[in-house]
Amino acid sequence: MTEKTQAMRALEGKKIAYAVLTYSADTRDAEEVALLIGLPPNEVFKTLVVMPPEPGKKPMLVMIPADKHLNLKQLAAASGAKKLKMATQREAEQLTGLQVGGISAVALLNKGFAVFIDRAAKAVPSVCISAGKRGLQIRLATADLIKLTNARVVDMTAEE
């Protein structure tokens, strides 16, 4: 049995069903993770940390399919920001307290992050996201994820 992460405890607290999938914690590429857990890349979502230009504003947690790239201009337009930039690995880990490859919007509930999810999520009944620790993914209903994280659904990706 794997140890419970903050994300798993949050889901259990809200009585939301989920499944845990494990893979090698050395793997950090979302498309490789999808292969290892046997799911199509459009059902495995990576969580990116995006910084607003204004100092003191909370960064955003952005969930996109493993096989897509974030379009910062589209996200800026959708979020009303003038300009956005990706957090560095160091910034992402300092801001979230989680390792890159293990950043999870569900593990960071009530931490003040604005959460966005790509519209592609609406095309699949369930998605797989990080459980808040490298090597662990949680699969849950897309609608539950959006409701729980209060994610704004926006178009913000380009093909690989």
Coordinates of N, CA and C in Angstrom, one line a residue:
M1 N 0.9 -1.2 0.0 CA 0.0 0.0 0.0 C 0.9 1.2 0.0
T2 N 0.6 2.2 -0.9 CA 1.4 3.4 -0.9 C 0.9 4.3 0.2
E3 N 1.8 5.2 0.6 CA 1.4 6.1 1.7 C 0.5 7.2 1.1
K4 N -0.4 7.6 1.9 CA -1.4 8.6 1.4 C -0.8 10.0 1.2
T5 N -1.1 10.6 0.1 CA -0.6 12.0 -0.1 C -1.7 13.0 0.3
Q6 N -1.3 14.2 0.4 CA -2.3 15.3 0.7 C -3.4 15.2 -0.3
A7 N -3.1 15.0 -1.6 CA -4.2 14.9 -2.6 C -5.2 13.8 -2.3
M8 N -4.6 12.6 -1.9 CA -5.5 11.5 -1.6 C -6.4 11.8 -0.4
R9 N -5.8 12.4 0.6 CA -6.6 12.7 1.8 C -7.7 13.8 1.4
A10 N -7.3 14.7 0.6 CA -8.3 15.7 0.2 C -9.5 15.1 -0.6
L11 N -9.2 14.1 -1.5 CA -10.3 13.4 -2.2 C -11.1 12.6 -1.2
E12 N -10.5 11.9 -0.3 CA -11.2 11.1 0.6 C -12.1 11.9 1.5
G13 N -11.6 13.1 1.9 CA -12.3 14.0 2.7 C -13.6 14.5 2.1
K14 N -13.6 14.6 0.7 CA -14.7 15.0 0.0 C -15.5 13.9 -0.6
K15 N -15.1 12.6 -0.2 CA -15.8 11.4 -0.7 C -15.8 11.3 -2.2
I16 N -14.7 11.7 -2.8 CA -14.5 11.6 -4.3 C -13.7 10.3 -4.6
A17 N -14.3 9.5 -5.5 CA -13.6 8.3 -5.9 C -12.4 8.5 -6.7
Y18 N -11.3 7.8 -6.5 CA -10.1 7.9 -7.3 C -9.4 6.6 -7.3
A19 N -8.5 6.4 -8.3 CA -7.6 5.3 -8.4 C -6.2 5.8 -8.4
V20 N -5.3 5.0 -7.7 CA -3.9 5.3 -7.7 C -3.2 4.5 -8.7
L21 N -2.3 5.2 -9.5 CA -1.5 4.5 -10.5 C 0.0 4.8 -10.1
T22 N 0.8 3.8 -10.2 CA 2.2 4.1 -9.8 C 3.1 3.9 -11.0
Y23 N 4.3 4.5 -11.0 CA 5.3 4.4 -12.0 C 6.6 4.8 -11.4
S24 N 7.7 4.7 -12.1 CA 9.0 5.0 -11.6 C 9.1 6.5 -11.3
A25 N 9.5 6.8 -10.1 CA 9.6 8.2 -9.7 C 10.7 8.9 -10.4
D26 N 11.5 8.2 -11.2 CA 12.6 8.9 -12.0 C 12.0 9.5 -13.2
T27 N 10.8 9.1 -13.6 CA 10.2 9.6 -14.8 C 9.5 10.9 -14.6
R28 N 9.9 11.9 -15.3 CA 9.3 13.2 -15.1 C 8.5 13.7 -16.3
D29 N 8.7 13.1 -17.5 CA 8.0 13.5 -18.7 C 6.6 12.9 -18.7
A30 N 5.6 13.8 -18.8 CA 4.2 13.4 -18.7 C 3.8 12.4 -19.8
E31 N 4.4 12.5 -21.0 CA 4.0 11.5 -22.0 C 4.6 10.1 -21.7
E32 N 5.8 10.1 -21.1 CA 6.4 8.8 -20.6 C 5.5 8.2 -19.5
V33 N 5.1 9.1 -18.6 CA 4.2 8.6 -17.5 C 3.0 8.0 -18.1
A34 N 2.3 8.6 -19.1 CA 1.1 8.0 -19.7 C 1.4 6.6 -20.3
L35 N 2.6 6.5 -20.9 CA 3.0 5.2 -21.5 C 3.1 4.1 -20.3
L36 N 3.8 4.5 -19.3 CA 4.1 3.6 -18.2 C 2.8 3.2 -17.4
I37 N 1.8 4.1 -17.3 CA 0.6 3.7 -16.6 C -0.5 3.2 -17.6
G38 N -0.1 3.1 -18.9 CA -1.1 2.5 -19.9 C -2.3 3.4 -20.2
L39 N -2.1 4.7 -20.2 CA -3.2 5.6 -20.6 C -2.8 6.4 -21.8
P40 N -3.8 6.8 -22.6 CA -3.5 7.7 -23.7 C -3.1 9.1 -23.1
P41 N -2.1 9.8 -23.8 CA -1.6 11.0 -23.3 C -2.7 12.1 -23.1
N42 N -3.8 12.0 -23.8 CA -4.8 13.1 -23.6 C -5.6 12.9 -22.4
E43 N -5.4 11.8 -21.6 CA -6.1 11.5 -20.4 C -5.1 11.8 -19.2
V44 N -3.9 12.0 -19.4 CA -2.9 12.3 -18.4 C -2.5 13.7 -18.4
F45 N -2.8 14.5 -17.4 CA -2.6 15.9 -17.4 C -1.5 16.3 -16.5
K46 N -0.6 17.1 -17.0 CA 0.5 17.6 -16.3 C 0.1 19.0 -15.7
T47 N 0.7 19.3 -14.5 CA 0.4 20.5 -13.8 C 1.6 21.4 -13.9
L48 N 1.4 22.6 -14.5 CA 2.5 23.6 -14.7 C 2.2 24.8 -13.7
V49 N 3.3 25.4 -13.3 CA 3.2 26.6 -12.5 C 3.5 27.8 -13.4
V50 N 2.6 28.7 -13.4 CA 2.7 29.9 -14.3 C 2.7 31.2 -13.4
M51 N 3.6 32.0 -13.7 CA 3.8 33.3 -12.9 C 3.2 34.5 -13.6
P52 N 2.4 35.2 -12.8 CA 1.9 36.5 -13.3 C 3.0 37.5 -13.2
P53 N 3.0 38.6 -14.0 CA 4.1 39.5 -14.0 C 4.1 40.4 -12.8
E54 N 2.9 40.6 -12.2 CA 2.8 41.5 -11.0 C 3.4 40.9 -9.8
P55 N 4.4 41.5 -9.1 CA 4.9 41.0 -7.9 C 3.8 40.8 -6.8
G56 N 3.9 39.7 -6.1 CA 3.0 39.5 -5.0 C 1.7 38.8 -5.4
K57 N 1.5 38.7 -6.7 CA 0.3 37.9 -7.2 C 0.6 36.5 -7.1
K58 N -0.4 35.7 -6.7 CA -0.2 34.2 -6.6 C 0.0 33.6 -8.0
P59 N 0.9 32.6 -8.1 CA 1.0 32.0 -9.4 C -0.2 31.1 -9.7
M60 N -0.3 30.6 -10.9 CA -1.4 29.8 -11.3 C -1.0 28.4 -11.5
L61 N -1.9 27.4 -11.2 CA -1.6 26.0 -11.5 C -2.4 25.7 -12.8
V62 N -1.7 25.2 -13.8 CA -2.3 25.0 -15.1 C -2.2 23.6 -15.5
M63 N -3.4 22.9 -15.7 CA -3.4 21.5 -16.0 C -3.7 21.3 -17.5
I64 N -2.7 20.7 -18.2 CA -2.9 20.4 -19.7 C -2.5 19.0 -20.0
P65 N -3.1 18.5 -21.1 CA -2.8 17.1 -21.5 C -1.3 16.9 -21.7
A66 N -0.8 15.7 -21.4 CA 0.6 15.3 -21.5 C 1.2 15.6 -22.9
D67 N 0.4 15.5 -23.9 CA 0.9 15.6 -25.3 C 0.7 17.0 -25.9
K68 N 0.4 18.0 -25.1 CA 0.2 19.3 -25.5 C 1.2 20.3 -24.9
H69 N 1.4 21.5 -25.5 CA 2.2 22.5 -25.0 C 1.3 23.7 -24.6
L70 N 1.7 24.3 -23.5 CA 0.9 25.5 -23.0 C 1.2 26.7 -24.0
N71 N 0.1 27.4 -24.3 CA 0.2 28.6 -25.1 C 0.0 29.7 -24.1
L72 N 1.1 30.4 -23.7 CA 1.0 31.4 -22.6 C 0.2 32.6 -23.1
K73 N 0.2 32.9 -24.4 CA -0.6 34.1 -24.9 C -2.1 33.8 -24.7
Q74 N -2.5 32.5 -25.1 CA -3.9 32.1 -24.9 C -4.3 32.1 -23.4
L75 N -3.5 31.6 -22.6 CA -3.8 31.6 -21.1 C -3.9 33.0 -20.6
A76 N -2.9 33.9 -21.0 CA -3.0 35.3 -20.6 C -4.3 36.0 -21.0
A77 N -4.7 35.7 -22.2 CA -6.0 36.3 -22.7 C -7.1 35.8 -21.9
A78 N -7.1 34.5 -21.6 CA -8.2 33.8 -20.9 C -8.3 34.2 -19.4
S79 N -7.1 34.5 -18.8 CA -7.1 34.9 -17.4 C -7.1 36.4 -17.2
G80 N -7.0 37.2 -18.2 CA -7.0 38.6 -18.1 C -5.7 39.2 -17.7
A81 N -4.6 38.4 -17.8 CA -3.3 38.9 -17.4 C -2.7 39.5 -18.7
K82 N -1.8 40.5 -18.5 CA -1.1 41.1 -19.6 C -0.1 40.2 -20.2
K83 N 0.7 39.6 -19.3 CA 1.8 38.7 -19.7 C 2.1 37.7 -18.6
L84 N 2.4 36.5 -19.1 CA 2.7 35.4 -18.1 C 4.0 34.8 -18.5
K85 N 4.6 34.1 -17.5 CA 5.8 33.3 -17.8 C 5.8 32.1 -17.0
M86 N 6.5 31.0 -17.5 CA 6.6 29.8 -16.8 C 7.5 30.0 -15.6
A87 N 7.1 29.3 -14.5 CA 8.0 29.3 -13.3 C 9.2 28.4 -13.6
T88 N 10.3 28.8 -13.1 CA 11.5 27.9 -13.2 C 11.2 26.7 -12.3
Q89 N 12.0 25.6 -12.4 CA 11.8 24.5 -11.6 C 12.0 24.9 -10.1
R90 N 13.0 25.7 -9.8 CA 13.2 26.1 -8.4 C 12.0 26.9 -7.9
E91 N 11.5 27.9 -8.7 CA 10.4 28.7 -8.3 C 9.2 27.8 -8.1
A92 N 8.9 26.9 -9.0 CA 7.7 26.0 -8.9 C 7.8 25.2 -7.6
E93 N 9.0 24.7 -7.2 CA 9.1 23.9 -6.0 C 9.0 24.7 -4.8
Q94 N 9.6 25.9 -4.8 CA 9.5 26.8 -3.6 C 8.1 27.3 -3.4
L95 N 7.4 27.6 -4.5 CA 6.0 28.1 -4.3 C 5.0 27.1 -3.9
T96 N 5.2 25.9 -4.4 CA 4.2 24.8 -4.1 C 4.6 23.9 -2.9
G97 N 5.9 23.8 -2.6 CA 6.4 22.9 -1.6 C 6.4 21.5 -2.1
L98 N 6.2 21.3 -3.4 CA 6.2 20.0 -4.0 C 7.2 19.9 -5.1
Q99 N 7.7 18.7 -5.4 CA 8.7 18.5 -6.4 C 8.1 18.6 -7.8
V100 N 8.8 19.2 -8.7 CA 8.4 19.2 -10.1 C 8.2 17.7 -10.5
G101 N 7.1 17.4 -11.2 CA 6.8 16.0 -11.5 C 5.8 15.4 -10.4
G102 N 5.6 16.2 -9.4 CA 4.7 15.8 -8.3 C 3.8 16.9 -7.9
I103 N 3.7 17.9 -8.7 CA 2.9 19.1 -8.4 C 1.4 18.7 -8.7
S104 N 0.5 18.9 -7.7 CA -0.9 18.6 -7.9 C -1.8 19.7 -7.4
A105 N -2.7 20.1 -8.2 CA -3.7 21.1 -7.8 C -4.5 20.6 -6.6
V106 N -4.8 19.3 -6.6 CA -5.6 18.7 -5.5 C -4.8 18.7 -4.2
A107 N -3.5 18.6 -4.3 CA -2.7 18.6 -3.0 C -2.6 20.1 -2.5
L108 N -2.9 21.0 -3.4 CA -2.7 22.5 -3.1 C -4.0 23.2 -2.9
L109 N -5.1 22.5 -2.6 CA -6.4 23.1 -2.4 C -6.2 24.1 -1.2
N110 N -6.9 25.2 -1.3 CA -7.0 26.2 -0.2 C -5.6 26.9 0.0
K111 N -4.7 26.8 -1.0 CA -3.4 27.5 -0.9 C -3.4 28.8 -1.7
G112 N -4.6 29.2 -2.2 CA -4.7 30.4 -2.9 C -4.3 30.5 -4.4
F113 N -4.0 29.3 -5.0 CA -3.6 29.3 -6.4 C -4.9 29.4 -7.2
A114 N -4.8 30.2 -8.3 CA -5.8 30.1 -9.3 C -5.5 28.9 -10.2
V115 N -6.6 28.1 -10.4 CA -6.4 26.8 -11.2 C -7.1 26.9 -12.5
F116 N -6.4 26.5 -13.5 CA -6.9 26.4 -14.9 C -6.7 25.0 -15.5
I117 N -7.7 24.6 -16.3 CA -7.5 23.3 -16.9 C -7.9 23.5 -18.4
D118 N -7.1 22.8 -19.2 CA -7.4 22.9 -20.7 C -8.7 22.3 -21.1
R119 N -9.4 23.0 -22.0 CA -10.7 22.5 -22.5 C -10.7 21.1 -22.9
A120 N -9.6 20.5 -23.4 CA -9.5 19.1 -23.8 C -9.9 18.2 -22.7
A121 N -9.9 18.6 -21.4 CA -10.3 17.7 -20.3 C -11.8 17.4 -20.5
K122 N -12.6 18.3 -21.1 CA -14.0 18.1 -21.2 C -14.3 16.9 -22.2
A123 N -13.3 16.5 -23.0 CA -13.6 15.5 -24.0 C -13.4 14.0 -23.4
V124 N -12.9 14.0 -22.1 CA -12.6 12.7 -21.5 C -13.4 12.6 -20.2
P125 N -13.9 11.4 -19.9 CA -14.7 11.3 -18.6 C -13.9 11.3 -17.4
S126 N -12.6 10.8 -17.5 CA -11.7 10.9 -16.3 C -10.3 11.3 -16.8
V127 N -9.6 11.9 -15.8 CA -8.2 12.3 -16.1 C -7.3 11.8 -15.0
C128 N -6.1 11.7 -15.3 CA -5.0 11.3 -14.4 C -4.1 12.5 -14.1
I129 N -3.9 12.8 -12.9 CA -3.0 13.9 -12.5 C -2.1 13.4 -11.4
S130 N -1.1 14.2 -11.1 CA -0.2 13.9 -10.1 C -0.9 13.8 -8.7
A131 N -0.5 12.8 -7.9 CA -1.0 12.6 -6.6 C -0.3 13.5 -5.6
G132 N 0.6 14.3 -6.1 CA 1.4 15.2 -5.2 C 2.7 14.7 -4.8
K133 N 3.1 13.6 -5.5 CA 4.4 13.0 -5.2 C 4.9 12.3 -6.5
R134 N 6.1 12.4 -6.9 CA 6.6 11.7 -8.1 C 6.4 10.2 -7.9
G135 N 6.0 9.6 -9.0 CA 5.8 8.2 -9.0 C 4.3 7.8 -8.7
L136 N 3.5 8.7 -8.4 CA 2.1 8.5 -8.0 C 1.2 9.4 -8.9
Q137 N 0.2 8.7 -9.5 CA -0.8 9.5 -10.2 C -2.2 9.1 -9.6
I138 N -3.1 10.0 -9.7 CA -4.5 9.7 -9.3 C -5.4 9.9 -10.5
R139 N -6.3 9.0 -10.7 CA -7.3 9.1 -11.7 C -8.6 9.4 -11.1
L140 N -9.3 10.4 -11.6 CA -10.6 10.7 -11.1 C -11.5 11.3 -12.2
A141 N -12.8 11.4 -11.9 CA -13.7 11.9 -12.9 C -13.3 13.4 -13.2
T142 N -13.3 13.7 -14.4 CA -13.0 15.1 -14.9 C -13.8 16.1 -14.2
A143 N -15.1 15.8 -14.1 CA -16.1 16.8 -13.5 C -15.7 17.0 -12.0
D144 N -15.3 15.9 -11.3 CA -15.0 16.0 -9.9 C -13.7 16.9 -9.7
L145 N -12.7 16.7 -10.6 CA -11.5 17.5 -10.5 C -11.8 19.0 -10.7
I146 N -12.6 19.3 -11.7 CA -12.9 20.7 -12.1 C -13.6 21.3 -10.9
K147 N -14.6 20.6 -10.4 CA -15.4 21.2 -9.2 C -14.6 21.3 -8.0
L148 N -13.8 20.3 -7.6 CA -13.0 20.3 -6.4 C -11.9 21.5 -6.4
T149 N -11.3 21.6 -7.6 CA -10.2 22.6 -7.7 C -10.7 24.0 -8.1
N150 N -12.0 24.1 -8.4 CA -12.6 25.3 -8.9 C -11.9 25.8 -10.1
A151 N -11.5 24.9 -11.0 CA -10.6 25.2 -12.1 C -11.5 25.9 -13.2
R152 N -10.9 26.9 -13.8 CA -11.5 27.5 -15.0 C -11.1 26.8 -16.2
V153 N -12.0 26.4 -17.0 CA -11.8 25.6 -18.2 C -11.6 26.6 -19.4
V154 N -10.4 26.5 -20.0 CA -10.0 27.5 -21.0 C -9.2 26.8 -22.2
D155 N -9.3 27.4 -23.3 CA -8.4 26.9 -24.4 C -7.0 27.5 -24.3
M156 N -6.0 26.7 -24.1 CA -4.7 27.2 -23.9 C -3.5 26.3 -24.3
T157 N -3.8 25.4 -25.3 CA -2.7 24.5 -25.7 C -2.6 24.5 -27.2
A158 N -1.4 24.1 -27.5 CA -1.0 23.8 -28.9 C -0.5 22.4 -29.0
E159 N -0.6 21.8 -30.2 CA -0.1 20.4 -30.4 C 1.4 20.4 -30.2
E160 N 1.9 19.2 -29.8 CA 3.4 19.0 -29.6 C 4.0 19.4 -30.9

